[in-house]
mmCIF file of C-alpha atoms and ligand atoms in Angstrom:
data_model
loop_
_atom_site.group_PDB
_atom_site.id
_atom_site.type_symbol
_atom_site.label_atom_id
_atom_site.label_comp_id
_atom_site.label_asym_id
_atom_site.label_seq_id
_atom_site.Cartn_x
_atom_site.Cartn_y
_atom_site.Cartn_z
ATOM 1 C CA MET A 6 -140.722 -59.721 63.320
ATOM 2 C CA THR A 7 -144.157 -61.377 61.496
ATOM 3 C CA TRP A 8 -146.507 -63.720 62.864
ATOM 4 C CA LYS A 9 -149.430 -65.556 61.548
ATOM 5 C CA THR A 10 -152.669 -63.760 62.167
ATOM 6 C CA LEU A 11 -156.475 -65.657 61.993
ATOM 7 C CA ASP A 12 -156.125 -64.502 58.458
ATOM 8 C CA ASP A 13 -153.268 -67.016 58.224
ATOM 9 C CA MET A 14 -155.250 -70.200 59.587
ATOM 10 C CA ASP A 15 -158.173 -72.243 58.630
ATOM 11 C CA PHE A 16 -160.400 -72.920 61.672
ATOM 12 C CA ALA A 17 -162.930 -74.893 59.597
ATOM 13 C CA GLY A 18 -164.366 -77.542 61.983
ATOM 14 C CA LYS A 19 -161.187 -76.815 64.465
ATOM 15 C CA ARG A 20 -160.953 -76.273 67.984
ATOM 16 C CA ALA A 21 -158.903 -72.998 68.818
ATOM 17 C CA LEU A 22 -157.528 -72.740 71.856
ATOM 18 C CA VAL A 23 -157.169 -68.762 72.585
ATOM 19 C CA ARG A 24 -155.489 -66.528 75.091
ATOM 20 C CA VAL A 25 -157.217 -64.172 76.214
ATOM 21 C CA ASP A 26 -156.274 -61.085 78.978
ATOM 22 C CA ILE A 27 -159.581 -60.844 81.512
ATOM 23 C CA ASN A 28 -157.900 -59.932 84.522
ATOM 24 C CA VAL A 29 -160.089 -57.455 85.106
ATOM 25 C CA PRO A 30 -161.376 -55.152 88.584
ATOM 26 C CA VAL A 31 -163.914 -56.784 90.635
ATOM 27 C CA GLU A 32 -165.585 -55.550 93.788
ATOM 28 C CA ASN A 33 -167.811 -57.439 95.151
ATOM 29 C CA GLY A 34 -167.959 -59.748 92.892
ATOM 30 C CA VAL A 35 -168.633 -57.499 90.586
ATOM 31 C CA VAL A 36 -166.435 -56.932 86.982
ATOM 32 C CA THR A 37 -166.325 -52.585 87.647
ATOM 33 C CA ASP A 38 -164.483 -52.457 84.191
ATOM 34 C CA THR A 39 -165.371 -54.649 81.019
ATOM 35 C CA SER A 40 -162.982 -53.401 78.642
ATOM 36 C CA ARG A 41 -159.984 -56.064 78.550
ATOM 37 C CA ILE A 42 -163.321 -58.522 78.051
ATOM 38 C CA GLU A 43 -164.572 -55.924 74.981
ATOM 39 C CA ARG A 44 -161.707 -56.253 73.161
ATOM 40 C CA ILE A 45 -161.559 -59.840 72.743
ATOM 41 C CA ALA A 46 -164.549 -60.111 70.881
ATOM 42 C CA ALA A 47 -163.439 -59.655 67.818
ATOM 43 C CA THR A 48 -161.177 -62.715 67.671
ATOM 44 C CA VAL A 49 -163.992 -64.921 69.288
ATOM 45 C CA ASP A 50 -166.423 -63.977 67.113
ATOM 46 C CA ASP A 51 -164.052 -64.330 63.946
ATOM 47 C CA ILE A 52 -162.846 -68.023 65.035
ATOM 48 C CA GLN A 53 -166.815 -68.853 64.802
ATOM 49 C CA ALA A 54 -167.465 -67.112 61.513
ATOM 50 C CA LYS A 55 -164.287 -69.055 59.779
ATOM 51 C CA GLY A 56 -166.249 -72.097 61.506
ATOM 52 C CA GLY A 57 -164.344 -72.398 64.843
ATOM 53 C CA LYS A 58 -164.542 -73.625 68.663
ATOM 54 C CA VAL A 59 -163.443 -71.357 70.909
ATOM 55 C CA ILE A 60 -161.893 -72.622 74.041
ATOM 56 C CA LEU A 61 -160.721 -69.846 76.079
ATOM 57 C CA MET A 62 -158.030 -69.883 78.990
ATOM 58 C CA ALA A 63 -156.760 -66.808 80.751
ATOM 59 C CA HIS A 64 -154.858 -65.689 84.356
ATOM 60 C CA PHE A 65 -157.336 -63.604 87.004
ATOM 61 C CA GLY A 66 -155.143 -62.299 89.725
ATOM 62 C CA ARG A 67 -151.934 -63.631 90.993
ATOM 63 C CA PRO A 68 -152.991 -66.831 93.030
ATOM 64 C CA GLN A 69 -149.442 -68.039 93.030
ATOM 65 C CA GLY A 70 -149.955 -72.067 91.527
ATOM 66 C CA GLN A 71 -152.914 -72.530 94.408
ATOM 67 C CA VAL A 72 -156.454 -73.230 94.310
ATOM 68 C CA VAL A 73 -157.322 -69.313 95.399
ATOM 69 C CA PRO A 74 -161.387 -69.536 95.189
ATOM 70 C CA GLU A 75 -162.002 -65.559 95.028
ATOM 71 C CA MET A 76 -159.637 -65.584 92.361
ATOM 72 C CA SER A 77 -161.389 -68.487 90.120
ATOM 73 C CA LEU A 78 -162.462 -67.819 86.516
ATOM 74 C CA GLU A 79 -166.472 -68.574 87.173
ATOM 75 C CA ILE A 80 -166.339 -64.815 89.137
ATOM 76 C CA ILE A 81 -165.750 -63.239 85.421
ATOM 77 C CA ALA A 82 -167.764 -66.186 83.002
ATOM 78 C CA PRO A 83 -171.582 -64.172 83.328
ATOM 79 C CA THR A 84 -170.101 -60.641 82.619
ATOM 80 C CA VAL A 85 -167.881 -62.752 79.163
ATOM 81 C CA SER A 86 -170.957 -63.933 78.316
ATOM 82 C CA ASP A 87 -172.709 -60.684 78.665
ATOM 83 C CA VAL A 88 -170.147 -58.765 76.609
ATOM 84 C CA LEU A 89 -169.257 -61.082 74.192
ATOM 85 C CA GLY A 90 -173.293 -62.039 73.912
ATOM 86 C CA LEU A 91 -172.704 -65.597 73.454
ATOM 87 C CA PRO A 92 -172.973 -68.382 76.012
ATOM 88 C CA VAL A 93 -170.167 -69.165 77.916
ATOM 89 C CA THR A 94 -169.873 -72.784 79.731
ATOM 90 C CA PHE A 95 -167.235 -72.519 82.251
ATOM 91 C CA VAL A 96 -164.901 -75.473 82.655
ATOM 92 C CA ASN A 97 -163.075 -76.570 85.963
ATOM 93 C CA GLY A 98 -161.474 -80.333 86.145
ATOM 94 C CA ASP A 99 -162.004 -82.334 83.623
ATOM 95 C CA TYR A 100 -161.496 -80.164 80.479
ATOM 96 C CA ALA A 101 -160.858 -83.280 77.646
ATOM 97 C CA ASP A 102 -164.569 -83.627 78.434
ATOM 98 C CA ALA A 103 -165.799 -80.524 77.772
ATOM 99 C CA VAL A 104 -164.060 -80.117 74.919
ATOM 100 C CA ALA A 105 -165.276 -83.285 73.616
ATOM 101 C CA GLU A 106 -168.742 -82.567 73.907
ATOM 102 C CA MET A 107 -168.244 -79.108 72.138
ATOM 103 C CA GLU A 108 -170.479 -78.124 69.908
ATOM 104 C CA GLU A 109 -170.352 -75.588 66.963
ATOM 105 C CA GLY A 110 -170.628 -72.475 68.606
ATOM 106 C CA ASP A 111 -170.075 -73.174 71.927
ATOM 107 C CA VAL A 112 -167.427 -70.982 74.028
ATOM 108 C CA LEU A 113 -165.520 -72.475 76.561
ATOM 109 C CA LEU A 114 -163.564 -71.014 79.408
ATOM 110 C CA LEU A 115 -161.178 -72.742 81.827
ATOM 111 C CA GLU A 116 -160.474 -72.068 85.049
ATOM 112 C CA ASN A 117 -157.550 -69.713 86.138
ATOM 113 C CA LEU A 118 -154.358 -71.221 84.660
ATOM 114 C CA ARG A 119 -152.586 -69.458 87.650
ATOM 115 C CA PHE A 120 -153.933 -72.172 89.914
ATOM 116 C CA ASN A 121 -151.572 -74.466 88.445
ATOM 117 C CA PRO A 122 -148.005 -74.263 89.419
ATOM 118 C CA GLY A 123 -147.056 -74.927 85.749
ATOM 119 C CA GLU A 124 -148.085 -72.013 84.178
ATOM 120 C CA GLU A 125 -145.864 -69.394 85.650
ATOM 121 C CA LYS A 126 -143.007 -71.553 85.546
ATOM 122 C CA ASN A 127 -144.030 -72.030 81.479
ATOM 123 C CA ASP A 128 -143.653 -75.599 82.069
ATOM 124 C CA GLU A 129 -144.025 -78.172 79.464
ATOM 125 C CA GLY A 130 -146.280 -80.492 80.834
ATOM 126 C CA PHE A 131 -148.777 -78.136 81.786
ATOM 127 C CA ALA A 132 -148.417 -76.682 77.669
ATOM 128 C CA LYS A 133 -148.672 -80.000 76.652
ATOM 129 C CA ARG A 134 -151.980 -80.865 78.521
ATOM 130 C CA LEU A 135 -153.542 -77.621 77.504
ATOM 131 C CA ALA A 136 -152.120 -77.804 73.625
ATOM 132 C CA SER A 137 -153.680 -81.695 73.720
ATOM 133 C CA LEU A 138 -157.006 -79.893 74.088
ATOM 134 C CA ALA A 139 -157.137 -77.953 70.677
ATOM 135 C CA ASP A 140 -155.525 -77.838 67.099
ATOM 136 C CA ILE A 141 -154.759 -73.748 66.836
ATOM 137 C CA TYR A 142 -153.238 -71.850 69.658
ATOM 138 C CA VAL A 143 -154.228 -68.339 69.256
ATOM 139 C CA ASN A 144 -152.707 -65.617 71.639
ATOM 140 C CA ASP A 145 -155.219 -62.467 72.025
ATOM 141 C CA ALA A 146 -153.388 -61.715 75.431
ATOM 142 C CA PHE A 147 -150.675 -58.343 74.536
ATOM 143 C CA SER A 148 -151.127 -57.363 78.363
ATOM 144 C CA ALA A 149 -149.987 -60.477 79.076
ATOM 145 C CA ALA A 150 -147.372 -60.655 76.553
ATOM 146 C CA HIS A 151 -144.200 -59.756 78.731
ATOM 147 C CA ARG A 152 -144.839 -62.559 81.069
ATOM 148 C CA ALA A 153 -143.095 -66.587 79.917
ATOM 149 C CA HIS A 154 -145.791 -68.690 81.204
ATOM 150 C CA ALA A 155 -147.268 -72.007 79.982
ATOM 151 C CA SER A 156 -150.091 -70.282 78.598
ATOM 152 C CA THR A 157 -148.177 -67.096 76.495
ATOM 153 C CA GLU A 158 -144.466 -68.959 75.714
ATOM 154 C CA ALA A 159 -144.154 -72.656 75.639
ATOM 155 C CA ILE A 160 -148.474 -73.858 74.145
ATOM 156 C CA ALA A 161 -147.016 -71.821 71.346
ATOM 157 C CA ARG A 162 -144.668 -74.047 69.959
ATOM 158 C CA LEU A 163 -146.940 -76.641 70.343
ATOM 159 C CA LEU A 164 -149.754 -76.147 68.318
ATOM 160 C CA PRO A 165 -149.584 -73.841 65.056
ATOM 161 C CA ALA A 166 -150.034 -70.559 66.076
ATOM 162 C CA CYS A 167 -151.287 -66.624 64.977
ATOM 163 C CA ALA A 168 -151.480 -63.529 66.934
ATOM 164 C CA GLY A 169 -155.555 -62.725 67.854
ATOM 165 C CA ARG A 170 -157.121 -59.575 66.468
ATOM 166 C CA LEU A 171 -156.119 -57.446 69.761
ATOM 167 C CA MET A 172 -152.559 -58.613 69.724
ATOM 168 C CA ALA A 173 -152.425 -57.610 66.012
ATOM 169 C CA GLU A 174 -154.006 -54.491 67.030
ATOM 170 C CA GLU A 175 -151.899 -53.401 69.995
ATOM 171 C CA LEU A 176 -148.762 -53.991 68.155
ATOM 172 C CA GLY A 177 -149.910 -52.293 65.437
ATOM 173 C CA ALA A 178 -150.574 -49.239 67.152
ATOM 174 C CA LEU A 179 -148.055 -48.714 69.813
ATOM 175 C CA GLU A 180 -145.607 -49.251 66.865
ATOM 176 C CA LYS A 181 -147.439 -46.320 64.610
ATOM 177 C CA ALA A 182 -148.158 -44.425 67.869
ATOM 178 C CA LEU A 183 -145.090 -44.911 69.741
ATOM 179 C CA GLY A 184 -142.446 -46.336 67.151
ATOM 180 C CA SER A 185 -140.523 -43.037 66.977
ATOM 181 C CA PRO A 186 -142.288 -40.517 69.035
ATOM 182 C CA GLU A 187 -142.210 -37.024 68.672
ATOM 183 C CA ARG A 188 -139.973 -35.295 71.787
ATOM 184 C CA PRO A 189 -140.520 -33.859 74.588
ATOM 185 C CA VAL A 190 -142.314 -37.365 75.697
ATOM 186 C CA VAL A 191 -143.447 -37.634 79.152
ATOM 187 C CA ALA A 192 -144.781 -41.048 81.272
ATOM 188 C CA VAL A 193 -147.003 -40.668 84.197
ATOM 189 C CA VAL A 194 -146.495 -43.926 86.162
ATOM 190 C CA GLY A 195 -148.362 -44.410 89.065
ATOM 191 C CA GLY A 196 -149.347 -47.475 90.931
ATOM 192 C CA ALA A 197 -148.738 -48.574 94.342
ATOM 193 C CA LYS A 198 -145.841 -50.374 94.269
ATOM 194 C CA VAL A 199 -142.256 -49.297 92.977
ATOM 195 C CA SER A 200 -140.465 -53.317 93.619
ATOM 196 C CA THR A 201 -143.240 -54.086 90.852
ATOM 197 C CA LYS A 202 -141.657 -51.529 88.190
ATOM 198 C CA LEU A 203 -138.523 -51.241 89.399
ATOM 199 C CA ASP A 204 -136.360 -52.114 85.828
ATOM 200 C CA LEU A 205 -139.080 -49.998 83.946
ATOM 201 C CA LEU A 206 -138.304 -47.003 85.966
ATOM 202 C CA GLY A 207 -134.716 -47.564 85.364
ATOM 203 C CA ASN A 208 -135.552 -48.029 81.610
ATOM 204 C CA LEU A 209 -137.708 -45.258 81.458
ATOM 205 C CA VAL A 210 -135.461 -42.208 82.606
ATOM 206 C CA GLY A 211 -133.367 -42.411 79.188
ATOM 207 C CA LYS A 212 -135.703 -42.756 77.096
ATOM 208 C CA VAL A 213 -138.556 -40.307 78.286
ATOM 209 C CA ASP A 214 -138.103 -36.573 78.974
ATOM 210 C CA HIS A 215 -140.112 -36.264 81.543
ATOM 211 C CA LEU A 216 -140.889 -38.543 83.823
ATOM 212 C CA VAL A 217 -144.319 -38.232 86.485
ATOM 213 C CA ILE A 218 -144.117 -40.710 89.755
ATOM 214 C CA GLY A 219 -147.730 -41.137 90.703
ATOM 215 C CA GLY A 220 -149.393 -43.202 93.802
ATOM 216 C CA GLY A 221 -147.953 -45.317 96.144
ATOM 217 C CA MET A 222 -144.736 -44.935 93.769
ATOM 218 C CA ALA A 223 -144.270 -41.716 94.612
ATOM 219 C CA ASN A 224 -144.190 -41.929 98.459
ATOM 220 C CA THR A 225 -141.277 -44.254 98.296
ATOM 221 C CA PHE A 226 -139.325 -41.397 96.159
ATOM 222 C CA LEU A 227 -140.857 -39.077 98.309
ATOM 223 C CA ALA A 228 -138.789 -40.752 101.593
ATOM 224 C CA ALA A 229 -135.898 -41.621 99.706
ATOM 225 C CA GLN A 230 -135.163 -38.006 99.847
ATOM 226 C CA GLY A 231 -135.979 -37.973 103.417
ATOM 227 C CA ILE A 232 -139.740 -36.790 103.204
ATOM 228 C CA ASN A 233 -141.986 -37.890 105.930
ATOM 229 C CA VAL A 234 -144.593 -39.948 104.483
ATOM 230 C CA GLY A 235 -146.409 -40.710 107.279
ATOM 231 C CA LYS A 236 -148.398 -43.845 107.650
ATOM 232 C CA SER A 237 -149.087 -43.820 103.584
ATOM 233 C CA LEU A 238 -148.003 -46.970 101.552
ATOM 234 C CA CYS A 239 -144.176 -46.857 101.142
ATOM 235 C CA GLU A 240 -141.863 -49.330 100.569
ATOM 236 C CA HIS A 241 -138.785 -47.669 103.011
ATOM 237 C CA ASP A 242 -136.891 -50.748 102.456
ATOM 238 C CA LEU A 243 -136.187 -49.385 98.374
ATOM 239 C CA ALA A 244 -134.795 -45.582 99.430
ATOM 240 C CA ASP A 245 -131.276 -46.648 97.807
ATOM 241 C CA THR A 246 -133.090 -48.516 94.571
ATOM 242 C CA ALA A 247 -135.293 -45.137 94.527
ATOM 243 C CA ARG A 248 -132.177 -42.774 95.172
ATOM 244 C CA GLU A 249 -130.176 -44.750 92.557
ATOM 245 C CA ILE A 250 -133.284 -43.947 89.708
ATOM 246 C CA LEU A 251 -133.157 -40.438 90.540
ATOM 247 C CA SER A 252 -129.506 -40.058 89.625
ATOM 248 C CA LYS A 253 -129.500 -42.326 86.843
ATOM 249 C CA ALA A 254 -132.735 -40.011 85.383
ATOM 250 C CA GLU A 255 -130.440 -37.080 86.378
ATOM 251 C CA SER A 256 -127.169 -38.111 84.087
ATOM 252 C CA ALA A 257 -129.641 -39.218 81.497
ATOM 253 C CA GLY A 258 -131.483 -35.397 81.441
ATOM 254 C CA CYS A 259 -134.791 -37.254 82.240
ATOM 255 C CA GLU A 260 -136.973 -34.674 84.349
ATOM 256 C CA ILE A 261 -138.663 -36.896 87.659
ATOM 257 C CA ILE A 262 -141.660 -35.180 88.311
ATOM 258 C CA LEU A 263 -142.913 -35.476 92.161
ATOM 259 C CA PRO A 264 -146.081 -34.412 94.189
ATOM 260 C CA ARG A 265 -145.083 -31.030 95.425
ATOM 261 C CA ASP A 266 -148.019 -30.687 97.426
ATOM 262 C CA ILE A 267 -150.692 -33.938 98.649
ATOM 263 C CA VAL A 268 -153.748 -34.511 99.704
ATOM 264 C CA ILE A 269 -154.138 -36.044 102.916
ATOM 265 C CA ALA A 270 -156.244 -38.000 105.424
ATOM 266 C CA ARG A 271 -156.658 -40.387 107.992
ATOM 267 C CA GLU A 272 -159.157 -42.336 106.866
ATOM 268 C CA PHE A 273 -158.978 -44.999 103.791
ATOM 269 C CA LYS A 274 -162.520 -44.366 102.484
ATOM 270 C CA ALA A 275 -164.740 -42.200 100.198
ATOM 271 C CA ASN A 276 -164.852 -39.036 101.498
ATOM 272 C CA ALA A 277 -162.635 -38.944 104.437
ATOM 273 C CA ALA A 278 -161.301 -35.496 106.080
ATOM 274 C CA ASN A 279 -158.689 -34.630 104.017
ATOM 275 C CA GLU A 280 -156.513 -31.525 103.742
ATOM 276 C CA THR A 281 -154.088 -29.973 100.809
ATOM 277 C CA ILE A 282 -150.565 -29.855 102.418
ATOM 278 C CA PRO A 283 -146.927 -28.920 100.721
ATOM 279 C CA ALA A 284 -145.440 -32.761 100.436
ATOM 280 C CA THR A 285 -142.929 -31.901 103.353
ATOM 281 C CA GLU A 286 -145.587 -31.640 106.026
ATOM 282 C CA CYS A 287 -147.267 -34.862 106.239
ATOM 283 C CA PRO A 288 -147.930 -35.756 109.465
ATOM 284 C CA ASP A 289 -147.225 -38.892 111.283
ATOM 285 C CA ASP A 290 -150.651 -40.239 111.119
ATOM 286 C CA ALA A 291 -151.687 -39.427 108.094
ATOM 287 C CA MET A 292 -151.854 -41.112 104.508
ATOM 288 C CA ILE A 293 -150.850 -39.259 101.506
ATOM 289 C CA PHE A 294 -153.719 -40.324 98.768
ATOM 290 C CA ASP A 295 -153.385 -37.655 95.933
ATOM 291 C CA ALA A 296 -150.914 -34.844 94.323
ATOM 292 C CA GLY A 297 -152.502 -31.618 95.386
ATOM 293 C CA PRO A 298 -153.268 -29.298 92.827
ATOM 294 C CA GLU A 299 -149.855 -27.285 92.886
ATOM 295 C CA THR A 300 -148.526 -30.362 91.259
ATOM 296 C CA VAL A 301 -151.445 -31.095 89.216
ATOM 297 C CA ALA A 302 -150.704 -27.427 87.639
ATOM 298 C CA TYR A 303 -147.233 -28.132 86.812
ATOM 299 C CA ILE A 304 -147.699 -31.626 85.180
ATOM 300 C CA ASN A 305 -150.404 -29.863 83.400
ATOM 301 C CA GLY A 306 -147.883 -27.514 82.105
ATOM 302 C CA VAL A 307 -145.440 -30.285 81.179
ATOM 303 C CA VAL A 308 -148.195 -31.951 79.273
ATOM 304 C CA ASP A 309 -148.855 -28.867 77.430
ATOM 305 C CA GLY A 310 -145.395 -28.672 76.025
ATOM 306 C CA ALA A 311 -145.087 -32.373 74.970
ATOM 307 C CA LYS A 312 -145.307 -33.716 71.914
ATOM 308 C CA THR A 313 -145.706 -37.466 73.133
ATOM 309 C CA LEU A 314 -147.516 -38.825 76.456
ATOM 310 C CA ILE A 315 -147.675 -42.212 77.971
ATOM 311 C CA MET A 316 -149.784 -43.058 80.932
ATOM 312 C CA ASN A 317 -149.388 -46.462 83.285
ATOM 313 C CA GLY A 318 -151.312 -45.586 86.378
ATOM 314 C CA PRO A 319 -153.148 -42.783 88.911
ATOM 315 C CA LEU A 320 -151.428 -39.881 90.621
ATOM 316 C CA GLY A 321 -153.722 -41.157 93.714
ATOM 317 C CA VAL A 322 -156.296 -43.186 95.079
ATOM 318 C CA PHE A 323 -158.897 -42.357 92.476
ATOM 319 C CA GLU A 324 -161.255 -44.836 93.082
ATOM 320 C CA LEU A 325 -162.629 -43.052 96.653
ATOM 321 C CA GLU A 326 -163.973 -39.207 96.066
ATOM 322 C CA PRO A 327 -162.243 -36.910 96.007
ATOM 323 C CA PHE A 328 -159.050 -38.589 96.340
ATOM 324 C CA HIS A 329 -159.743 -38.788 92.229
ATOM 325 C CA ALA A 330 -159.650 -35.135 91.679
ATOM 326 C CA GLY A 331 -155.854 -34.705 90.760
ATOM 327 C CA THR A 332 -155.607 -37.826 87.930
ATOM 328 C CA PHE A 333 -158.880 -36.471 86.455
ATOM 329 C CA ALA A 334 -157.348 -33.329 86.174
ATOM 330 C CA ILE A 335 -154.149 -34.565 84.496
ATOM 331 C CA LEU A 336 -156.417 -37.040 82.442
ATOM 332 C CA ASN A 337 -158.724 -34.125 82.126
ATOM 333 C CA GLU A 338 -155.528 -32.311 79.974
ATOM 334 C CA ILE A 339 -154.416 -35.070 78.758
ATOM 335 C CA ALA A 340 -157.790 -35.083 76.590
ATOM 336 C CA ALA A 341 -157.955 -31.885 75.493
ATOM 337 C CA GLN A 342 -154.211 -31.600 73.746
ATOM 338 C CA THR A 343 -154.630 -34.982 72.261
ATOM 339 C CA LYS A 344 -158.056 -33.576 70.374
ATOM 340 C CA ALA A 345 -156.347 -29.997 69.726
ATOM 341 C CA GLY A 346 -153.514 -32.319 67.595
ATOM 342 C CA LYS A 347 -150.860 -31.457 69.978
ATOM 343 C CA LEU A 348 -150.361 -34.897 71.886
ATOM 344 C CA VAL A 349 -150.153 -38.505 70.960
ATOM 345 C CA SER A 350 -151.083 -40.171 74.160
ATOM 346 C CA VAL A 351 -151.307 -43.552 75.029
ATOM 347 C CA GLY A 352 -152.860 -45.120 77.922
ATOM 348 C CA GLY A 353 -152.805 -48.652 79.348
ATOM 349 C CA GLY A 354 -153.138 -50.549 82.096
ATOM 350 C CA GLY A 355 -156.056 -52.136 84.335
ATOM 351 C CA ASP A 356 -156.385 -49.113 86.849
ATOM 352 C CA THR A 357 -155.435 -46.892 84.206
ATOM 353 C CA VAL A 358 -157.955 -47.930 82.226
ATOM 354 C CA ALA A 359 -160.761 -47.852 84.643
ATOM 355 C CA ALA A 360 -159.312 -44.211 85.519
ATOM 356 C CA ILE A 361 -159.736 -43.021 81.954
ATOM 357 C CA ASN A 362 -163.367 -44.572 81.361
ATOM 358 C CA ALA A 363 -164.164 -43.003 84.881
ATOM 359 C CA SER A 364 -163.413 -39.935 83.881
ATOM 360 C CA GLY A 365 -165.394 -39.522 80.690
ATOM 361 C CA HIS A 366 -162.403 -39.856 78.190
ATOM 362 C CA GLY A 367 -162.348 -43.571 77.269
ATOM 363 C CA ASP A 368 -162.363 -41.729 73.531
ATOM 364 C CA ASP A 369 -160.168 -38.977 73.648
ATOM 365 C CA PHE A 370 -156.463 -40.876 74.070
ATOM 366 C CA THR A 371 -154.550 -41.646 70.728
ATOM 367 C CA TYR A 372 -155.106 -45.637 71.775
ATOM 368 C CA ILE A 373 -155.810 -47.245 74.883
ATOM 369 C CA SER A 374 -154.240 -50.371 75.200
ATOM 370 C CA THR A 375 -155.061 -53.129 77.313
ATOM 371 C CA ALA A 376 -151.773 -53.435 78.720
ATOM 372 C CA GLY A 377 -149.673 -51.887 81.621
ATOM 373 C CA GLY A 378 -146.652 -53.767 82.221
ATOM 374 C CA ALA A 379 -146.593 -55.534 78.960
ATOM 375 C CA PHE A 380 -147.127 -52.118 77.026
ATOM 376 C CA LEU A 381 -144.258 -50.584 79.469
ATOM 377 C CA GLU A 382 -141.863 -53.179 78.648
ATOM 378 C CA TRP A 383 -142.919 -52.620 74.926
ATOM 379 C CA MET A 384 -141.790 -49.023 75.115
ATOM 380 C CA GLU A 385 -138.505 -50.202 77.005
ATOM 381 C CA GLY A 386 -137.352 -51.572 73.496
ATOM 382 C CA LYS A 387 -137.701 -55.028 75.336
ATOM 383 C CA GLU A 388 -138.887 -58.772 73.683
ATOM 384 C CA LEU A 389 -142.108 -60.132 74.945
ATOM 385 C CA PRO A 390 -141.792 -63.574 75.292
ATOM 386 C CA GLY A 391 -145.467 -63.800 74.537
ATOM 387 C CA VAL A 392 -144.801 -62.299 71.411
ATOM 388 C CA ALA A 393 -141.201 -63.795 70.328
ATOM 389 C CA ALA A 394 -142.989 -67.323 70.539
ATOM 390 C CA LEU A 395 -145.358 -66.445 67.968
ATOM 391 C CA GLY A 396 -142.319 -65.754 64.851
HETATM 392 C C1 LIG B 424 -152.301 -57.315 84.190
HETATM 393 O O1 LIG B 424 -153.080 -56.914 84.573
HETATM 394 O O2 LIG B 424 -150.860 -56.789 84.345
HETATM 395 C C2 LIG B 424 -151.878 -58.483 83.573
HETATM 396 O O3 LIG B 424 -153.458 -59.464 82.929
HETATM 397 C C3 LIG B 424 -150.598 -59.233 83.828
HETATM 398 O O4 LIG B 424 -150.710 -59.441 85.123
HETATM 399 P P1 LIG B 424 -150.205 -60.250 85.756
HETATM 400 O O5 LIG B 424 -148.781 -58.632 86.103
HETATM 401 O O6 LIG B 424 -150.358 -60.542 87.329
HETATM 402 O O7 LIG B 424 -148.608 -61.051 84.643
HETATM 403 MG MG1 LIG B 425 -149.749 -56.358 85.666
#
């Protein structure tokens, strides 16, 4: 598929409505990882250099069509300004007025698109309202391209549309690294919930040779095999689905790797008293926070034998010490193998990128995608609505 890029458009004196993904982690009002913001800079700079005015639009969290003050993009706006090194004006309410008053060099940031129920419904009316603000639509949000929303899909049919620099870079880099991956391929998929990644897991087992399941998702798989997971995060109602995925993997010849030993604690806080025990021995009152050293050693052996690795999701609660240990230990191995030229490694997703950066391996992967879900759906071979709409 082909799509236009910034080079194909004439931005001089024009207003560009740029869909970006600045859905970044925030703790106590502070942005804890600015990667996604850093990576939209090329597009903003380029449009401005070509004489265009930039109106940024984005989502933040999942407010489900309601105004949720803690999910206002006003919280992120100062960081966007700092990272871009440009004044960024946050606008809420009457966009048309703010847009009419824009001067050359101004950057506007519109309020969280998902405060409007039309956004996630891919509503034509909402898309028209957005489109009326600008002359050109630029999609630079590869990491939201798996969503058919008003700002990623419907709007692309209403204005001259093109891909931003980051969108083009992501698609090019993924194709280069993973277009025809060298085997064995290992996928590390973690995160809190199986429910958000069901289709994905089912599809991945047909594409990869080893699938490491970490985080809360692993608990669901352990529980589905009759293993007690105590008070751990776990979707007990998905036991049947988890078992289906396990049997699908078996017939596809994909090895599913689950924790063999676990690090447990009884309080969700940094440095909580903890112990490492076999995965089959979780007490009723404990929670699983990380994979143990035996699991890590096994995964690292698989990483050593692999040619291609994709990673989306940590093994444990890496943001709380010492439960980062399992995730960091496999990141060290992935980084070493990549640096030695033995492994093509691609990581993506908010938490994953935060973990990679925190481990000091931000420059050691073959490629780091800003995308989590979108990158995995791309890997599954699915058409991404936000990309398809640009064609
Ligand atoms: C993400 O962080 O995964 C993207 O910004 C997409 O967000 P979503 O999963 O809430 O659609
Ligand atoms: Mg997501």
